[in-house]
Amino acid sequence: CKQRAAELKDEKLYSQGHERPESDFCPICLLAIPFRMNMHSEFRACCMKKVCNGCGLAGEKRGLSRICPLCRSPPPKNEAEGLDMVMKRVAAKDPEAICHLGTIYNSGGYGLEKDQSHAIKLLYEAAELGSTEALAKIGGAYYSGDYGVAQDKAKGIHYW
């Protein structure tokens, strides 16, 4: 009896899991993108969505080789146009766009000056708006001492 009770408790415990966030699903086919998501999807700056490689390939087969298969926007012609796309989404308070802008400021991409203090502020703003990717980046920043923050492994684990 005690052994079966322990087994039932284990079954109940192990059957409980975290649901994946909405951003882990392809917005076109609605399937979960396999982990190592950066290998199985492409980030689209026009709509701030990750589109799975399958939907990207299906779009290419339909003649949308350079056009986003989700929003049908053409790719940016240069960095300034790409930054304009991101800033439009930031103005609309899109948490993924704010997170992406924080990453851009951290690396100094799109012709912006590298500003790590502004980058971490943007990540916090995105996290407050619900971006799980921003939380993961904040955790990684504290864990490894990136983004100009002091290394604090306990705080990094807390954010993960």
CSV table of N, CA and C in Angstrom, one decimal:
chain,number,residue,atom,x,y,z
A,1,CYS,N,0.8,-1.2,0.0
A,1,CYS,CA,0.0,0.0,0.0
A,1,CYS,C,0.9,1.3,0.0
A,2,LYS,N,1.9,1.3,0.9
A,2,LYS,CA,2.7,2.4,1.0
A,2,LYS,C,3.5,2.6,-0.4
A,3,GLN,N,3.9,1.5,-0.9
A,3,GLN,CA,4.7,1.6,-2.2
A,3,GLN,C,3.8,2.2,-3.3
A,4,ARG,N,2.6,1.7,-3.4
A,4,ARG,CA,1.6,2.2,-4.4
A,4,ARG,C,1.3,3.7,-4.2
A,5,ALA,N,1.2,4.1,-2.9
A,5,ALA,CA,0.9,5.5,-2.6
A,5,ALA,C,2.1,6.4,-3.1
A,6,ALA,N,3.3,5.9,-2.9
A,6,ALA,CA,4.5,6.6,-3.3
A,6,ALA,C,4.5,6.7,-4.8
A,7,GLU,N,4.1,5.6,-5.5
A,7,GLU,CA,4.1,5.6,-7.0
A,7,GLU,C,3.1,6.6,-7.5
A,8,LEU,N,1.9,6.6,-6.9
A,8,LEU,CA,0.9,7.6,-7.3
A,8,LEU,C,1.3,9.0,-7.1
A,9,LYS,N,2.0,9.2,-6.0
A,9,LYS,CA,2.5,10.6,-5.7
A,9,LYS,C,3.5,11.0,-6.7
A,10,ASP,N,4.4,10.0,-7.1
A,10,ASP,CA,5.4,10.3,-8.1
A,10,ASP,C,4.7,10.6,-9.5
A,11,GLU,N,3.7,9.8,-9.8
A,11,GLU,CA,3.0,10.0,-11.1
A,11,GLU,C,2.4,11.4,-11.2
A,12,LYS,N,1.8,11.8,-10.1
A,12,LYS,CA,1.1,13.1,-10.0
A,12,LYS,C,2.2,14.2,-10.1
A,13,LEU,N,3.3,14.0,-9.4
A,13,LEU,CA,4.4,15.0,-9.4
A,13,LEU,C,5.0,15.1,-10.8
A,14,TYR,N,5.3,14.0,-11.5
A,14,TYR,CA,6.0,14.0,-12.8
A,14,TYR,C,5.0,14.3,-13.9
A,15,SER,N,3.7,14.2,-13.7
A,15,SER,CA,2.8,14.6,-14.8
A,15,SER,C,2.6,16.1,-14.8
A,16,GLN,N,2.9,16.8,-13.8
A,16,GLN,CA,2.8,18.2,-13.7
A,16,GLN,C,4.0,18.8,-14.4
A,17,GLY,N,3.7,19.7,-15.4
A,17,GLY,CA,4.8,20.3,-16.1
A,17,GLY,C,4.5,21.7,-16.4
A,18,HIS,N,5.4,22.4,-16.9
A,18,HIS,CA,5.2,23.8,-17.3
A,18,HIS,C,4.7,23.8,-18.7
A,19,GLU,N,3.7,24.6,-19.0
A,19,GLU,CA,3.3,24.8,-20.4
A,19,GLU,C,4.2,25.8,-21.1
A,20,ARG,N,4.5,25.5,-22.3
A,20,ARG,CA,5.4,26.4,-23.1
A,20,ARG,C,4.7,27.7,-23.4
A,21,PRO,N,5.4,28.8,-23.4
A,21,PRO,CA,4.8,30.1,-23.7
A,21,PRO,C,4.4,30.2,-25.1
A,22,GLU,N,3.5,31.1,-25.4
A,22,GLU,CA,2.9,31.3,-26.8
A,22,GLU,C,4.1,31.6,-27.8
A,23,SER,N,5.1,32.2,-27.3
A,23,SER,CA,6.2,32.6,-28.2
A,23,SER,C,7.0,31.3,-28.7
A,24,ASP,N,6.8,30.2,-28.1
A,24,ASP,CA,7.4,28.9,-28.5
A,24,ASP,C,6.7,28.2,-29.6
A,25,PHE,N,5.6,28.8,-30.1
A,25,PHE,CA,4.8,28.1,-31.1
A,25,PHE,C,4.9,29.0,-32.4
A,26,CYS,N,5.0,28.3,-33.5
A,26,CYS,CA,5.0,28.9,-34.8
A,26,CYS,C,3.6,29.6,-35.0
A,27,PRO,N,3.6,30.9,-35.3
A,27,PRO,CA,2.3,31.6,-35.5
A,27,PRO,C,1.6,31.2,-36.8
A,28,ILE,N,2.2,30.4,-37.7
A,28,ILE,CA,1.5,30.0,-38.9
A,28,ILE,C,0.9,28.6,-38.7
A,29,CYS,N,1.7,27.6,-38.4
A,29,CYS,CA,1.2,26.2,-38.3
A,29,CYS,C,0.7,25.9,-36.9
A,30,LEU,N,1.1,26.8,-35.9
A,30,LEU,CA,0.7,26.6,-34.5
A,30,LEU,C,1.3,25.4,-33.8
A,31,LEU,N,2.4,24.8,-34.4
A,31,LEU,CA,3.1,23.7,-33.8
A,31,LEU,C,4.2,24.3,-32.9
A,32,ALA,N,4.5,23.5,-31.9
A,32,ALA,CA,5.6,23.9,-31.0
A,32,ALA,C,6.9,23.8,-31.8
A,33,ILE,N,7.8,24.9,-31.7
A,33,ILE,CA,9.1,24.9,-32.3
A,33,ILE,C,10.0,24.0,-31.4
A,34,PRO,N,10.7,23.0,-32.0
A,34,PRO,CA,11.6,22.2,-31.2
A,34,PRO,C,12.6,23.0,-30.5
A,35,PHE,N,13.1,22.5,-29.4
A,35,PHE,CA,14.1,23.2,-28.6
A,35,PHE,C,15.4,23.3,-29.4
A,36,ARG,N,16.2,24.2,-29.0
A,36,ARG,CA,17.3,24.8,-29.8
A,36,ARG,C,16.5,25.6,-30.8
A,37,MET,N,15.6,26.4,-30.3
A,37,MET,CA,14.7,27.1,-31.2
A,37,MET,C,15.4,27.9,-32.3
A,38,ASN,N,16.5,28.5,-32.0
A,38,ASN,CA,17.2,29.3,-32.9
A,38,ASN,C,17.7,28.4,-34.1
A,39,MET,N,17.8,27.1,-34.0
A,39,MET,CA,18.2,26.2,-35.1
A,39,MET,C,17.0,25.8,-35.9
A,40,HIS,N,15.8,25.8,-35.3
A,40,HIS,CA,14.6,25.3,-35.9
A,40,HIS,C,13.6,26.4,-36.3
A,41,SER,N,14.0,27.7,-36.2
A,41,SER,CA,13.1,28.8,-36.6
A,41,SER,C,13.9,30.0,-37.0
A,42,GLU,N,13.3,30.9,-37.6
A,42,GLU,CA,13.9,32.2,-38.0
A,42,GLU,C,13.1,33.3,-37.4
A,43,PHE,N,13.8,34.3,-36.8
A,43,PHE,CA,13.2,35.4,-36.2
A,43,PHE,C,13.0,36.5,-37.3
A,44,ARG,N,11.7,37.0,-37.4
A,44,ARG,CA,11.4,37.9,-38.4
A,44,ARG,C,11.2,39.3,-37.7
A,45,ALA,N,12.0,40.3,-38.1
A,45,ALA,CA,12.0,41.6,-37.4
A,45,ALA,C,10.8,42.4,-37.8
A,46,CYS,N,10.2,42.0,-38.9
A,46,CYS,CA,9.0,42.8,-39.4
A,46,CYS,C,7.8,42.6,-38.5
A,47,CYS,N,7.6,41.4,-38.0
A,47,CYS,CA,6.4,41.2,-37.1
A,47,CYS,C,6.9,40.7,-35.7
A,48,MET,N,8.2,40.6,-35.5
A,48,MET,CA,8.8,40.2,-34.2
A,48,MET,C,8.3,38.8,-33.8
A,49,LYS,N,8.2,37.9,-34.8
A,49,LYS,CA,7.8,36.5,-34.5
A,49,LYS,C,8.8,35.5,-35.0
A,50,LYS,N,8.9,34.4,-34.3
A,50,LYS,CA,9.7,33.3,-34.8
A,50,LYS,C,8.8,32.4,-35.6
A,51,VAL,N,9.3,32.1,-36.9
A,51,VAL,CA,8.6,31.3,-37.8
A,51,VAL,C,9.4,30.0,-38.0
A,52,CYS,N,8.7,28.8,-37.8
A,52,CYS,CA,9.5,27.6,-37.9
A,52,CYS,C,10.0,27.4,-39.3
A,53,ASN,N,11.1,26.6,-39.4
A,53,ASN,CA,11.8,26.4,-40.7
A,53,ASN,C,10.8,25.7,-41.7
A,54,GLY,N,9.9,24.9,-41.2
A,54,GLY,CA,8.9,24.3,-42.1
A,54,GLY,C,8.0,25.3,-42.8
A,55,CYS,N,7.5,26.2,-42.1
A,55,CYS,CA,6.7,27.2,-42.7
A,55,CYS,C,7.5,28.2,-43.6
A,56,GLY,N,8.7,28.4,-43.2
A,56,GLY,CA,9.6,29.2,-44.0
A,56,GLY,C,9.9,28.5,-45.4
A,57,LEU,N,10.1,27.2,-45.3
A,57,LEU,CA,10.3,26.5,-46.5
A,57,LEU,C,9.1,26.4,-47.4
A,58,ALA,N,7.9,26.2,-46.7
A,58,ALA,CA,6.7,26.2,-47.5
A,58,ALA,C,6.4,27.6,-48.1
A,59,GLY,N,6.8,28.7,-47.5
A,59,GLY,CA,6.7,30.0,-48.1
A,59,GLY,C,7.6,30.1,-49.3
A,60,GLU,N,8.8,29.6,-49.2
A,60,GLU,CA,9.7,29.7,-50.3
A,60,GLU,C,9.2,28.9,-51.5
A,61,LYS,N,8.6,27.7,-51.2
A,61,LYS,CA,8.0,26.9,-52.3
A,61,LYS,C,6.8,27.6,-53.0
A,62,ARG,N,6.2,28.5,-52.3
A,62,ARG,CA,5.1,29.3,-52.9
A,62,ARG,C,5.5,30.6,-53.5
A,63,GLY,N,6.8,30.8,-53.5
A,63,GLY,CA,7.3,32.0,-54.2
A,63,GLY,C,7.5,33.2,-53.2
A,64,LEU,N,7.5,33.0,-51.9
A,64,LEU,CA,7.8,34.0,-50.9
A,64,LEU,C,9.2,34.0,-50.4
A,65,SER,N,10.2,33.8,-51.3
A,65,SER,CA,11.5,33.5,-50.9
A,65,SER,C,12.1,34.6,-50.0
A,66,ARG,N,11.8,35.9,-50.3
A,66,ARG,CA,12.4,37.0,-49.5
A,66,ARG,C,11.3,37.7,-48.6
A,67,ILE,N,10.1,37.3,-48.8
A,67,ILE,CA,9.0,37.9,-48.1
A,67,ILE,C,8.6,37.1,-46.8
A,68,CYS,N,8.3,37.8,-45.7
A,68,CYS,CA,7.9,37.1,-44.5
A,68,CYS,C,6.6,36.3,-44.8
A,69,PRO,N,6.7,35.0,-44.4
A,69,PRO,CA,5.5,34.1,-44.7
A,69,PRO,C,4.3,34.5,-43.7
A,70,LEU,N,4.6,35.2,-42.7
A,70,LEU,CA,3.5,35.6,-41.8
A,70,LEU,C,2.8,36.9,-42.1
A,71,CYS,N,3.6,38.0,-42.2
A,71,CYS,CA,3.0,39.3,-42.4
A,71,CYS,C,3.1,39.8,-43.8
A,72,ARG,N,3.9,39.0,-44.7
A,72,ARG,CA,4.1,39.3,-46.1
A,72,ARG,C,4.9,40.6,-46.3
A,73,SER,N,5.6,41.0,-45.3
A,73,SER,CA,6.5,42.2,-45.5
A,73,SER,C,7.8,41.9,-46.2
A,74,PRO,N,8.2,42.7,-47.0
A,74,PRO,CA,9.6,42.5,-47.6
A,74,PRO,C,10.6,42.7,-46.6
A,75,PRO,N,11.8,42.0,-46.7
A,75,PRO,CA,12.9,42.2,-45.8
A,75,PRO,C,13.4,43.6,-45.8
A,76,PRO,N,14.0,44.1,-44.8
A,76,PRO,CA,14.6,45.5,-44.8
A,76,PRO,C,15.7,45.5,-45.8
A,77,LYS,N,15.8,46.7,-46.5
A,77,LYS,CA,16.9,46.8,-47.5
A,77,LYS,C,18.2,47.2,-46.9
A,78,ASN,N,18.2,47.8,-45.7
A,78,ASN,CA,19.4,48.2,-45.0
A,78,ASN,C,19.1,48.2,-43.5
A,79,GLU,N,20.2,48.6,-42.7
A,79,GLU,CA,20.0,48.6,-41.3
A,79,GLU,C,19.0,49.6,-40.8
A,80,ALA,N,19.0,50.8,-41.4
A,80,ALA,CA,18.1,51.8,-41.0
A,80,ALA,C,16.7,51.4,-41.2
A,81,GLU,N,16.4,50.7,-42.3
A,81,GLU,CA,15.0,50.3,-42.5
A,81,GLU,C,14.7,49.1,-41.5
A,82,GLY,N,15.6,48.3,-41.2
A,82,GLY,CA,15.4,47.3,-40.2
A,82,GLY,C,15.2,47.9,-38.8
A,83,LEU,N,15.9,48.9,-38.4
A,83,LEU,CA,15.7,49.6,-37.2
A,83,LEU,C,14.3,50.2,-37.1
A,84,ASP,N,13.9,50.8,-38.2
A,84,ASP,CA,12.5,51.4,-38.3
A,84,ASP,C,11.5,50.4,-38.0
A,85,MET,N,11.6,49.1,-38.6
A,85,MET,CA,10.7,48.1,-38.3
A,85,MET,C,10.6,47.7,-36.8
A,86,VAL,N,11.8,47.6,-36.2
A,86,VAL,CA,11.8,47.3,-34.8
A,86,VAL,C,11.2,48.5,-34.0
A,87,MET,N,11.5,49.7,-34.3
A,87,MET,CA,11.0,50.8,-33.5
A,87,MET,C,9.5,51.0,-33.6
A,88,LYS,N,8.9,50.6,-34.8
A,88,LYS,CA,7.5,50.6,-34.9
A,88,LYS,C,6.8,49.7,-33.9
A,89,ARG,N,7.4,48.5,-33.8
A,89,ARG,CA,6.9,47.5,-32.8
A,89,ARG,C,7.1,47.9,-31.4
A,90,VAL,N,8.3,48.6,-31.1
A,90,VAL,CA,8.6,49.1,-29.8
A,90,VAL,C,7.5,50.1,-29.4
A,91,ALA,N,7.2,51.0,-30.4
A,91,ALA,CA,6.2,52.1,-30.1
A,91,ALA,C,4.8,51.5,-29.8
A,92,ALA,N,4.6,50.3,-30.3
A,92,ALA,CA,3.3,49.6,-30.0
A,92,ALA,C,3.4,48.8,-28.7
A,93,LYS,N,4.5,48.9,-28.0
A,93,LYS,CA,4.7,48.2,-26.7
A,93,LYS,C,4.7,46.7,-26.9
A,94,ASP,N,5.3,46.2,-28.0
A,94,ASP,CA,5.5,44.8,-28.2
A,94,ASP,C,6.7,44.3,-27.3
A,95,PRO,N,6.4,43.4,-26.4
A,95,PRO,CA,7.5,42.9,-25.5
A,95,PRO,C,8.7,42.3,-26.2
A,96,GLU,N,8.4,41.5,-27.3
A,96,GLU,CA,9.5,40.9,-28.0
A,96,GLU,C,10.3,41.9,-28.8
A,97,ALA,N,9.7,43.0,-29.2
A,97,ALA,CA,10.4,44.0,-29.9
A,97,ALA,C,11.3,44.8,-28.9
A,98,ILE,N,10.8,45.0,-27.8
A,98,ILE,CA,11.6,45.7,-26.7
A,98,ILE,C,12.8,44.9,-26.3
A,99,CYS,N,12.5,43.6,-26.2
A,99,CYS,CA,13.6,42.7,-25.8
A,99,CYS,C,14.7,42.7,-27.0
A,100,HIS,N,14.2,42.6,-28.2
A,100,HIS,CA,15.1,42.6,-29.4
A,100,HIS,C,15.9,43.9,-29.4
A,101,LEU,N,15.3,45.0,-29.1
A,101,LEU,CA,16.0,46.3,-29.1
A,101,LEU,C,17.0,46.3,-28.0
A,102,GLY,N,16.7,45.7,-26.8
A,102,GLY,CA,17.7,45.6,-25.8
A,102,GLY,C,18.9,44.8,-26.2
A,103,THR,N,18.7,43.7,-27.0
A,103,THR,CA,19.8,42.9,-27.5
A,103,THR,C,20.6,43.7,-28.5
A,104,ILE,N,19.9,44.6,-29.3
A,104,ILE,CA,20.6,45.4,-30.3
A,104,ILE,C,21.5,46.4,-29.6
A,105,TYR,N,21.0,47.1,-28.5
A,105,TYR,CA,21.8,48.0,-27.8
A,105,TYR,C,23.0,47.4,-27.1
A,106,ASN,N,22.8,46.1,-26.7
A,106,ASN,CA,23.9,45.4,-26.0
A,106,ASN,C,25.1,45.2,-27.0
A,107,SER,N,24.7,44.9,-28.2
A,107,SER,CA,25.8,44.5,-29.2
A,107,SER,C,26.2,45.7,-30.0
A,108,GLY,N,25.4,46.8,-30.0
A,108,GLY,CA,25.7,47.9,-30.8
A,108,GLY,C,25.4,47.7,-32.3
A,109,GLY,N,24.3,46.9,-32.6
A,109,GLY,CA,23.9,46.6,-33.9
A,109,GLY,C,23.1,47.7,-34.5
A,110,TYR,N,22.7,47.5,-35.8
A,110,TYR,CA,21.9,48.5,-36.6
A,110,TYR,C,22.4,49.9,-36.6
A,111,GLY,N,23.6,50.1,-36.4
A,111,GLY,CA,24.2,51.4,-36.3
A,111,GLY,C,24.0,52.2,-35.0
A,112,LEU,N,23.4,51.5,-34.0
A,112,LEU,CA,23.3,52.2,-32.7
A,112,LEU,C,24.5,52.0,-31.9
A,113,GLU,N,24.8,53.0,-31.0
A,113,GLU,CA,25.9,53.0,-30.2
A,113,GLU,C,25.7,51.9,-29.1
A,114,LYS,N,26.7,51.2,-28.7
A,114,LYS,CA,26.5,50.1,-27.7
A,114,LYS,C,26.3,50.8,-26.3
A,115,ASP,N,25.2,50.4,-25.7
A,115,ASP,CA,24.8,51.0,-24.4
A,115,ASP,C,24.2,49.9,-23.5
A,116,GLN,N,25.0,49.3,-22.7
A,116,GLN,CA,24.6,48.1,-22.0
A,116,GLN,C,23.6,48.5,-20.9
A,117,SER,N,23.7,49.7,-20.3
A,117,SER,CA,22.8,50.0,-19.2
A,117,SER,C,21.4,50.3,-19.8
A,118,HIS,N,21.3,50.9,-20.9
A,118,HIS,CA,20.0,51.0,-21.6
A,118,HIS,C,19.4,49.7,-22.0
A,119,ALA,N,20.4,48.8,-22.4
A,119,ALA,CA,19.9,47.4,-22.9
A,119,ALA,C,19.3,46.7,-21.8
A,120,ILE,N,19.9,46.7,-20.6
A,120,ILE,CA,19.3,45.9,-19.5
A,120,ILE,C,18.0,46.6,-19.0
A,121,LYS,N,17.8,47.9,-19.1
A,121,LYS,CA,16.6,48.5,-18.8
A,121,LYS,C,15.5,48.1,-19.8
A,122,LEU,N,15.8,48.0,-21.0
A,122,LEU,CA,14.9,47.5,-22.0
A,122,LEU,C,14.5,46.1,-21.7
A,123,LEU,N,15.4,45.2,-21.3
A,123,LEU,CA,15.1,43.9,-21.0
A,123,LEU,C,14.1,43.8,-19.8
A,124,TYR,N,14.3,44.6,-18.8
A,124,TYR,CA,13.4,44.6,-17.7
A,124,TYR,C,12.0,45.1,-18.1
A,125,GLU,N,12.0,46.1,-19.0
A,125,GLU,CA,10.7,46.6,-19.5
A,125,GLU,C,9.9,45.5,-20.2
A,126,ALA,N,10.7,44.8,-21.1
A,126,ALA,CA,10.1,43.7,-21.8
A,126,ALA,C,9.6,42.6,-20.9
A,127,ALA,N,10.4,42.3,-19.9
A,127,ALA,CA,10.0,41.2,-18.9
A,127,ALA,C,8.7,41.6,-18.2
A,128,GLU,N,8.6,42.9,-17.8
A,128,GLU,CA,7.4,43.4,-17.2
A,128,GLU,C,6.2,43.3,-18.1
A,129,LEU,N,6.4,43.4,-19.4
A,129,LEU,CA,5.3,43.3,-20.3
A,129,LEU,C,5.0,41.8,-20.7
A,130,GLY,N,5.8,40.9,-20.2
A,130,GLY,CA,5.5,39.4,-20.3
A,130,GLY,C,6.4,38.7,-21.2
A,131,SER,N,7.6,39.2,-21.6
A,131,SER,CA,8.5,38.5,-22.4
A,131,SER,C,9.3,37.5,-21.6
A,132,THR,N,9.1,36.2,-21.9
A,132,THR,CA,9.9,35.2,-21.2
A,132,THR,C,11.3,35.1,-21.8
A,133,GLU,N,11.5,35.5,-23.0
A,133,GLU,CA,12.9,35.6,-23.5
A,133,GLU,C,13.7,36.7,-22.8
A,134,ALA,N,13.0,37.8,-22.5
A,134,ALA,CA,13.7,38.9,-21.7
A,134,ALA,C,14.1,38.4,-20.4
A,135,LEU,N,13.2,37.6,-19.7
A,135,LEU,CA,13.6,37.0,-18.4
A,135,LEU,C,14.8,36.1,-18.5
A,136,ALA,N,14.8,35.3,-19.5
A,136,ALA,CA,15.9,34.4,-19.7
A,136,ALA,C,17.2,35.2,-20.0
A,137,LYS,N,17.1,36.2,-20.8
A,137,LYS,CA,18.3,37.0,-21.0
A,137,LYS,C,18.8,37.8,-19.8
A,138,ILE,N,17.9,38.2,-19.0
A,138,ILE,CA,18.3,38.9,-17.7
A,138,ILE,C,19.0,37.9,-16.8
A,139,GLY,N,18.4,36.7,-16.7
A,139,GLY,CA,19.0,35.6,-16.0
A,139,GLY,C,20.4,35.3,-16.5
A,140,GLY,N,20.5,35.1,-17.8
A,140,GLY,CA,21.9,34.9,-18.3
A,140,GLY,C,22.8,36.0,-18.1
A,141,ALA,N,22.3,37.2,-18.1
A,141,ALA,CA,23.2,38.4,-17.9
A,141,ALA,C,23.8,38.4,-16.5
A,142,TYR,N,22.9,38.1,-15.5
A,142,TYR,CA,23.4,38.1,-14.1
A,142,TYR,C,24.3,36.9,-13.9
A,143,TYR,N,23.9,35.8,-14.5
A,143,TYR,CA,24.7,34.5,-14.2
A,143,TYR,C,26.1,34.6,-14.7
A,144,SER,N,26.2,35.3,-15.9
A,144,SER,CA,27.6,35.3,-16.5
A,144,SER,C,28.2,36.7,-16.4
A,145,GLY,N,27.5,37.7,-15.9
A,145,GLY,CA,28.0,39.1,-15.8
A,145,GLY,C,28.0,39.8,-17.1
A,146,ASP,N,27.1,39.5,-18.0
A,146,ASP,CA,27.0,40.2,-19.3
A,146,ASP,C,26.1,41.5,-19.1
A,147,TYR,N,25.9,42.2,-20.2
A,147,TYR,CA,25.1,43.4,-20.2
A,147,TYR,C,25.5,44.5,-19.2
A,148,GLY,N,26.8,44.4,-18.8
A,148,GLY,CA,27.3,45.4,-17.9
A,148,GLY,C,26.8,45.2,-16.4
A,149,VAL,N,26.2,44.1,-16.1
A,149,VAL,CA,25.8,43.9,-14.7
A,149,VAL,C,26.8,43.0,-13.9
A,150,ALA,N,26.9,43.2,-12.6
A,150,ALA,CA,27.8,42.4,-11.8
A,150,ALA,C,27.3,41.0,-11.8
A,151,GLN,N,28.3,40.1,-11.9
A,151,GLN,CA,27.9,38.6,-11.9
A,151,GLN,C,27.3,38.2,-10.5
A,152,ASP,N,26.2,37.6,-10.6
A,152,ASP,CA,25.4,37.2,-9.4
A,152,ASP,C,24.7,35.9,-9.8
A,153,LYS,N,25.3,34.7,-9.6
A,153,LYS,CA,24.7,33.5,-10.1
A,153,LYS,C,23.4,33.2,-9.5
A,154,ALA,N,23.2,33.5,-8.2
A,154,ALA,CA,21.9,33.3,-7.5
A,154,ALA,C,20.8,34.1,-8.1
A,155,LYS,N,21.1,35.4,-8.4
A,155,LYS,CA,20.1,36.2,-9.0
A,155,LYS,C,19.8,35.8,-10.5
A,156,GLY,N,20.8,35.3,-11.2
A,156,GLY,CA,20.6,34.8,-12.5
A,156,GLY,C,19.7,33.6,-12.5
A,157,ILE,N,19.9,32.7,-11.6
A,157,ILE,CA,19.1,31.5,-11.5
A,157,ILE,C,17.6,31.9,-11.1
A,158,HIS,N,17.5,32.9,-10.3
A,158,HIS,CA,16.2,33.4,-9.9
A,158,HIS,C,15.4,33.8,-11.1
A,159,TYR,N,16.0,34.5,-12.1
A,159,TYR,CA,15.3,35.0,-13.2
A,159,TYR,C,15.0,33.9,-14.2
A,160,TRP,N,15.8,32.9,-14.2
A,160,TRP,CA,15.6,31.8,-15.2
A,160,TRP,C,14.3,31.1,-14.7
